[in-house]
Amino acid sequence: MDKISLYAFLNQQLQGLVSSTPYQITKLANASALLTQSLEEINWAGFYLMEDGKLILGPFQGKVACMEIPIGRGVCGTAVERDEIMLVKDVHQFPGHIACDSASNSEIVLPIHKNGRIVGVLDIDSPVIARFDEEDREGLLRFVQILEENM
């Protein structure tokens, strides 16, 4: 299945999952599981949530992860500071990268908004350099928009 079709199917599944429960943690837990079972060549998928002016670890699938990330640090903290999607082809070239899993080589991070404020990020890592591209950015942007609409 090509990426455009994969993301259309994935986003349709997400819509069904998140519209059936009012609980945010449940939505995010199933969203991370959905990503992990659907995307190839990834080794971590999950969420960091804003709390007390920093990102704290939320629901995820993968190895043990960093529990707190300051705003402006690493790919996740930079995504929040800039309020933009970070698509990093080689994390080892990213200044200040936080290596929670040394097997990760590329990463994509998308801010999540509620009421005009960033409430967290979706973070996906891959052991493959340059794993993520513009089709991933577009498909995952819609994924995040579905979460935002249902939070």
Coordinates of N, CA and C in Angstrom, one line a residue:
M1 N 0.8 -1.2 0.0 CA 0.0 0.0 0.0 C 0.9 1.2 0.0
D2 N 0.6 2.2 -0.9 CA 1.4 3.4 -0.9 C 1.1 4.3 0.3
K3 N 1.9 5.2 0.7 CA 1.8 6.0 1.9 C 0.5 6.8 1.9
I4 N 0.1 7.4 0.8 CA -1.2 8.2 0.8 C -2.3 7.3 1.2
S5 N -2.4 6.1 0.6 CA -3.5 5.2 1.0 C -3.4 4.7 2.4
L6 N -2.2 4.4 2.8 CA -1.9 4.0 4.2 C -2.4 5.0 5.2
Y7 N -2.1 6.3 5.0 CA -2.5 7.3 5.9 C -4.0 7.5 5.9
A8 N -4.6 7.4 4.7 CA -6.0 7.6 4.6 C -6.7 6.5 5.5
F9 N -6.2 5.3 5.4 CA -6.8 4.2 6.1 C -6.5 4.3 7.6
L10 N -5.3 4.7 7.9 CA -4.9 4.9 9.3 C -5.7 6.0 10.0
N11 N -5.9 7.1 9.3 CA -6.7 8.2 9.8 C -8.2 7.9 10.0
Q12 N -8.7 7.0 9.1 CA -10.1 6.6 9.2 C -10.2 5.7 10.5
Q13 N -9.2 4.8 10.7 CA -9.2 4.0 11.9 C -9.1 4.9 13.2
L14 N -8.2 5.9 13.2 CA -8.1 6.8 14.3 C -9.4 7.5 14.6
Q15 N -10.1 8.0 13.6 CA -11.3 8.6 13.8 C -12.3 7.8 14.6
G16 N -12.4 6.5 14.2 CA -13.3 5.6 14.9 C -12.9 5.3 16.3
L17 N -11.6 5.2 16.5 CA -11.1 5.0 17.9 C -11.3 6.2 18.8
V18 N -11.0 7.4 18.4 CA -11.1 8.5 19.3 C -12.5 9.1 19.5
S19 N -13.4 8.8 18.5 CA -14.7 9.3 18.7 C -15.6 8.4 19.6
S20 N -15.0 7.3 20.0 CA -15.8 6.3 20.8 C -15.6 6.4 22.3
T21 N -14.7 7.3 22.7 CA -14.4 7.4 24.2 C -14.1 8.9 24.5
P22 N -14.5 9.3 25.7 CA -14.2 10.7 26.1 C -12.8 10.8 26.8
Y23 N -12.1 9.8 27.0 CA -10.9 9.8 27.8 C -9.7 10.0 27.0
Q24 N -9.0 11.1 27.3 CA -7.8 11.5 26.5 C -6.7 10.5 26.6
I25 N -6.4 10.0 27.7 CA -5.3 9.0 27.8 C -5.6 7.8 27.0
T26 N -6.8 7.3 27.0 CA -7.3 6.2 26.2 C -7.1 6.4 24.8
K27 N -7.5 7.6 24.3 CA -7.3 8.0 22.9 C -5.8 8.0 22.5
L28 N -5.0 8.6 23.3 CA -3.6 8.6 23.0 C -2.9 7.3 23.1
A29 N -3.3 6.4 24.0 CA -2.7 5.1 24.1 C -3.1 4.3 22.9
N30 N -4.3 4.3 22.4 CA -4.7 3.6 21.2 C -4.1 4.2 20.0
A31 N -3.9 5.5 20.0 CA -3.3 6.2 18.8 C -1.9 5.7 18.6
S32 N -1.1 5.6 19.8 CA 0.3 5.2 19.7 C 0.3 3.7 19.3
A33 N -0.6 2.9 19.7 CA -0.6 1.5 19.3 C -0.9 1.4 17.8
L34 N -1.9 2.2 17.4 CA -2.2 2.2 16.0 C -1.1 2.5 15.1
L35 N -0.3 3.5 15.4 CA 0.8 3.9 14.7 C 1.9 2.8 14.6
T36 N 2.1 2.2 15.8 CA 3.2 1.2 15.9 C 2.8 -0.1 15.1
Q37 N 1.6 -0.4 15.1 CA 1.2 -1.6 14.3 C 1.0 -1.3 12.8
S38 N 0.9 -0.1 12.4 CA 0.7 0.3 11.0 C 1.9 0.8 10.2
L39 N 2.8 1.5 10.9 CA 3.9 2.1 10.2 C 5.1 1.1 10.2
E40 N 5.8 1.0 9.1 CA 7.0 0.2 9.0 C 8.2 1.0 9.4
E41 N 9.2 0.3 9.9 CA 10.5 0.9 10.2 C 10.5 2.0 11.2
I42 N 9.7 1.8 12.2 CA 9.7 2.7 13.4 C 10.0 1.9 14.6
N43 N 10.6 2.6 15.6 CA 11.0 1.9 16.8 C 10.4 2.6 18.1
W44 N 9.7 3.7 17.9 CA 9.0 4.4 19.0 C 7.9 5.3 18.4
A45 N 6.8 5.3 19.0 CA 5.7 6.2 18.7 C 4.9 6.5 19.9
G46 N 4.7 7.8 20.2 CA 4.0 8.2 21.4 C 3.9 9.7 21.5
F47 N 3.5 10.0 22.7 CA 3.2 11.4 23.0 C 3.9 11.9 24.2
Y48 N 4.3 13.2 24.2 CA 4.7 14.0 25.3 C 3.7 15.0 25.5
L49 N 3.3 15.3 26.8 CA 2.3 16.2 27.1 C 2.8 17.4 27.9
M50 N 2.3 18.6 27.7 CA 2.7 19.8 28.4 C 2.2 19.7 29.8
E51 N 3.1 19.9 30.8 CA 2.8 19.9 32.2 C 3.8 20.8 32.9
D52 N 3.4 21.7 33.6 CA 4.3 22.6 34.4 C 5.4 23.2 33.5
G53 N 5.1 23.6 32.3 CA 6.0 24.3 31.4 C 7.1 23.4 30.8
K54 N 6.8 22.1 30.8 CA 7.8 21.2 30.1 C 6.9 20.0 29.6
L55 N 7.6 19.2 28.8 CA 7.0 18.0 28.2 C 7.2 16.8 29.1
I56 N 6.1 16.1 29.4 CA 6.3 14.9 30.2 C 5.8 13.7 29.4
L57 N 6.4 12.5 29.6 CA 6.1 11.3 28.9 C 4.6 11.0 29.0
G58 N 4.0 10.7 27.9 CA 2.6 10.3 27.9 C 2.5 8.8 27.3
P59 N 1.4 8.4 26.8 CA 1.2 7.1 26.3 C 2.1 6.9 25.1
F60 N 2.8 5.7 25.0 CA 3.7 5.4 23.9 C 3.8 3.9 23.7
Q61 N 4.4 3.5 22.6 CA 4.8 2.2 22.3 C 6.3 2.2 22.0
G62 N 7.1 1.4 22.6 CA 8.5 1.4 22.4 C 9.3 1.1 23.6
K63 N 10.6 1.3 23.5 CA 11.5 1.2 24.7 C 11.3 2.3 25.7
V64 N 11.8 2.1 26.9 CA 11.7 3.1 27.9 C 12.2 4.4 27.4
A65 N 11.5 5.5 27.8 CA 11.8 6.8 27.1 C 12.2 7.9 28.2
C66 N 12.6 9.0 27.7 CA 12.9 10.2 28.5 C 11.6 10.6 29.2
M67 N 11.6 10.9 30.5 CA 10.4 11.2 31.2 C 10.0 12.7 31.2
E68 N 11.0 13.6 31.0 CA 10.8 15.0 31.0 C 11.7 15.6 29.9
I69 N 11.1 16.5 29.1 CA 11.9 17.3 28.1 C 11.6 18.8 28.3
P70 N 12.7 19.5 28.5 CA 12.5 21.0 28.6 C 12.1 21.6 27.2
I71 N 11.3 22.6 27.2 CA 11.0 23.3 26.0 C 12.3 23.9 25.4
G72 N 12.5 23.7 24.1 CA 13.7 24.1 23.5 C 14.8 23.1 23.4
R73 N 14.6 22.0 24.1 CA 15.7 20.9 24.1 C 15.2 19.8 23.2
G74 N 16.2 19.2 22.5 CA 15.9 18.1 21.6 C 14.9 18.4 20.5
V75 N 14.5 17.4 19.8 CA 13.6 17.6 18.7 C 12.2 17.9 19.2
C76 N 11.7 17.2 20.3 CA 10.4 17.5 20.8 C 10.3 18.9 21.4
G77 N 11.3 19.3 22.2 CA 11.3 20.6 22.8 C 11.4 21.7 21.8
T78 N 12.1 21.5 20.8 CA 12.3 22.5 19.7 C 10.9 22.6 18.9
A79 N 10.2 21.5 18.7 CA 8.9 21.6 18.0 C 8.0 22.4 18.8
V80 N 8.0 22.3 20.1 CA 7.1 23.2 20.9 C 7.6 24.6 20.9
E81 N 8.9 24.8 21.1 CA 9.4 26.2 21.1 C 9.1 26.9 19.8
R82 N 9.2 26.3 18.7 CA 8.9 26.9 17.3 C 7.5 26.7 16.9
D83 N 6.7 25.9 17.6 CA 5.4 25.5 17.2 C 5.3 25.1 15.7
E84 N 6.2 24.1 15.4 CA 6.2 23.6 14.0 C 6.6 22.2 14.0
I85 N 6.2 21.5 12.9 CA 6.5 20.1 12.7 C 8.0 20.0 12.4
M86 N 8.7 19.1 13.1 CA 10.1 18.9 12.9 C 10.3 17.5 12.3
L87 N 10.8 17.5 11.1 CA 11.1 16.3 10.3 C 12.6 16.3 10.2
V88 N 13.2 15.3 11.0 CA 14.7 15.3 11.1 C 15.2 14.0 10.5
K89 N 15.9 14.1 9.3 CA 16.3 13.0 8.6 C 17.4 12.2 9.3
D90 N 18.3 12.9 10.0 CA 19.4 12.3 10.8 C 19.5 13.0 12.1
V91 N 19.0 12.4 13.2 CA 19.0 13.0 14.5 C 20.4 13.3 15.0
H92 N 21.4 12.6 14.5 CA 22.8 12.8 15.0 C 23.3 14.1 14.5
Q93 N 22.7 14.7 13.5 CA 23.1 16.0 13.0 C 22.2 17.1 13.6
F94 N 21.3 16.8 14.5 CA 20.4 17.8 15.1 C 21.1 18.3 16.4
P95 N 21.4 19.6 16.4 CA 22.0 20.1 17.6 C 21.1 19.9 18.9
G96 N 21.7 19.4 19.9 CA 21.0 19.2 21.2 C 20.1 18.0 21.2
H97 N 20.2 17.1 20.2 CA 19.3 15.9 20.2 C 19.4 15.1 21.5
I98 N 18.3 14.7 22.0 CA 18.3 13.9 23.2 C 18.1 12.4 22.8
A99 N 19.1 11.6 23.1 CA 19.1 10.2 22.6 C 18.5 9.3 23.7
C100 N 17.2 9.1 23.7 CA 16.6 8.2 24.6 C 16.9 6.8 24.2
D101 N 16.9 6.5 22.9 CA 17.2 5.2 22.3 C 18.3 5.4 21.3
S102 N 19.4 4.8 21.5 CA 20.6 5.0 20.6 C 20.3 4.4 19.2
A103 N 19.3 3.6 19.1 CA 19.0 2.9 17.8 C 18.2 3.9 16.9
S104 N 17.7 5.0 17.5 CA 16.9 5.9 16.6 C 17.9 6.8 15.8
N105 N 17.5 6.9 14.5 CA 18.3 7.7 13.6 C 17.6 8.8 12.9
S106 N 16.2 8.7 12.8 CA 15.4 9.8 12.3 C 14.2 10.0 13.1
E107 N 13.5 11.1 13.0 CA 12.4 11.4 13.9 C 11.5 12.5 13.2
I108 N 10.2 12.3 13.6 CA 9.3 13.4 13.2 C 8.4 13.7 14.4
V109 N 8.3 15.0 14.7 CA 7.5 15.5 15.9 C 6.5 16.5 15.4
L110 N 5.3 16.3 15.8 CA 4.2 17.2 15.4 C 3.5 17.8 16.7
P111 N 3.5 19.1 16.8 CA 2.8 19.7 18.0 C 1.3 19.4 17.9
I112 N 0.7 19.3 19.1 CA -0.8 19.1 19.2 C -1.3 20.3 20.0
H113 N -2.4 20.9 19.4 CA -3.0 22.1 20.0 C -4.4 21.8 20.5
K114 N -4.8 22.6 21.5 CA -6.2 22.7 22.0 C -6.4 24.1 22.5
N115 N -7.5 24.7 22.0 CA -7.8 26.1 22.4 C -6.7 27.0 22.1
G116 N -6.0 26.8 21.0 CA -4.9 27.7 20.5 C -3.6 27.5 21.3
R117 N -3.5 26.6 22.1 CA -2.2 26.3 22.9 C -1.7 24.9 22.6
I118 N -0.4 24.8 22.7 CA 0.2 23.5 22.5 C 0.0 22.7 23.8
V119 N -0.6 21.5 23.6 CA -0.9 20.6 24.8 C 0.1 19.4 24.8
G120 N 0.8 19.2 23.7 CA 1.7 18.1 23.6 C 2.2 17.9 22.2
V121 N 2.9 16.8 22.1 CA 3.5 16.5 20.7 C 3.3 15.0 20.5
L122 N 3.2 14.7 19.2 CA 3.3 13.3 18.7 C 4.8 13.1 18.2
D123 N 5.4 12.1 18.7 CA 6.8 11.8 18.4 C 7.0 10.4 17.9
I124 N 7.6 10.3 16.7 CA 7.8 9.0 16.1 C 9.3 8.9 15.7
D125 N 10.0 7.8 16.1 CA 11.4 7.6 15.8 C 11.5 6.4 14.9
S126 N 12.6 6.4 14.2 CA 12.9 5.3 13.3 C 14.4 5.0 13.4
P127 N 14.8 3.7 13.3 CA 16.2 3.3 13.2 C 16.8 3.6 11.8
V128 N 16.0 4.0 10.9 CA 16.4 4.2 9.5 C 16.6 5.7 9.2
I129 N 17.8 6.1 8.8 CA 18.0 7.5 8.4 C 17.1 7.9 7.3
A130 N 16.5 9.1 7.4 CA 15.6 9.7 6.4 C 14.4 8.8 6.1
R131 N 13.9 8.2 7.2 CA 12.7 7.4 7.1 C 11.4 8.2 6.8
F132 N 11.4 9.4 7.3 CA 10.2 10.2 7.1 C 10.3 11.3 6.0
D133 N 9.2 11.5 5.3 CA 9.3 12.4 4.1 C 8.0 13.3 4.2
E134 N 7.8 14.0 3.1 CA 6.6 14.9 3.1 C 5.3 14.2 3.1
E135 N 5.2 13.0 2.5 CA 4.0 12.2 2.6 C 3.7 11.8 4.1
D136 N 4.7 11.5 4.8 CA 4.6 11.2 6.3 C 4.1 12.5 7.0
R137 N 4.7 13.6 6.7 CA 4.3 14.9 7.3 C 2.8 15.1 7.1
E138 N 2.4 15.0 5.8 CA 1.0 15.3 5.5 C 0.0 14.3 6.2
G139 N 0.4 13.0 6.1 CA -0.5 12.0 6.7 C -0.6 12.1 8.2
L140 N 0.6 12.4 8.8 CA 0.6 12.5 10.3 C 0.0 13.9 10.8
L141 N 0.1 14.9 9.9 CA -0.6 16.2 10.2 C -2.1 15.9 10.3
R142 N -2.6 15.2 9.4 CA -4.1 14.9 9.5 C -4.4 14.0 10.7
F143 N -3.5 13.1 11.0 CA -3.6 12.3 12.2 C -3.7 13.1 13.5
V144 N -2.8 14.1 13.6 CA -2.9 15.0 14.7 C -4.1 15.9 14.7
Q145 N -4.5 16.3 13.5 CA -5.7 17.2 13.5 C -7.0 16.4 14.0
I146 N -7.0 15.1 13.7 CA -8.1 14.3 14.2 C -8.1 14.2 15.7
L147 N -6.9 14.1 16.3 CA -6.8 14.1 17.7 C -7.2 15.4 18.3
E148 N -6.8 16.5 17.7 CA -7.1 17.9 18.1 C -8.6 18.1 18.1
E149 N -9.3 17.6 17.1 CA -10.7 17.7 16.9 C -11.5 16.9 17.9
N150 N -10.9 15.9 18.5 CA -11.5 15.0 19.4 C -11.0 15.1 20.9
M151 N -10.3 16.2 21.2 CA -9.8 16.3 22.6 C -10.7 17.1 23.5

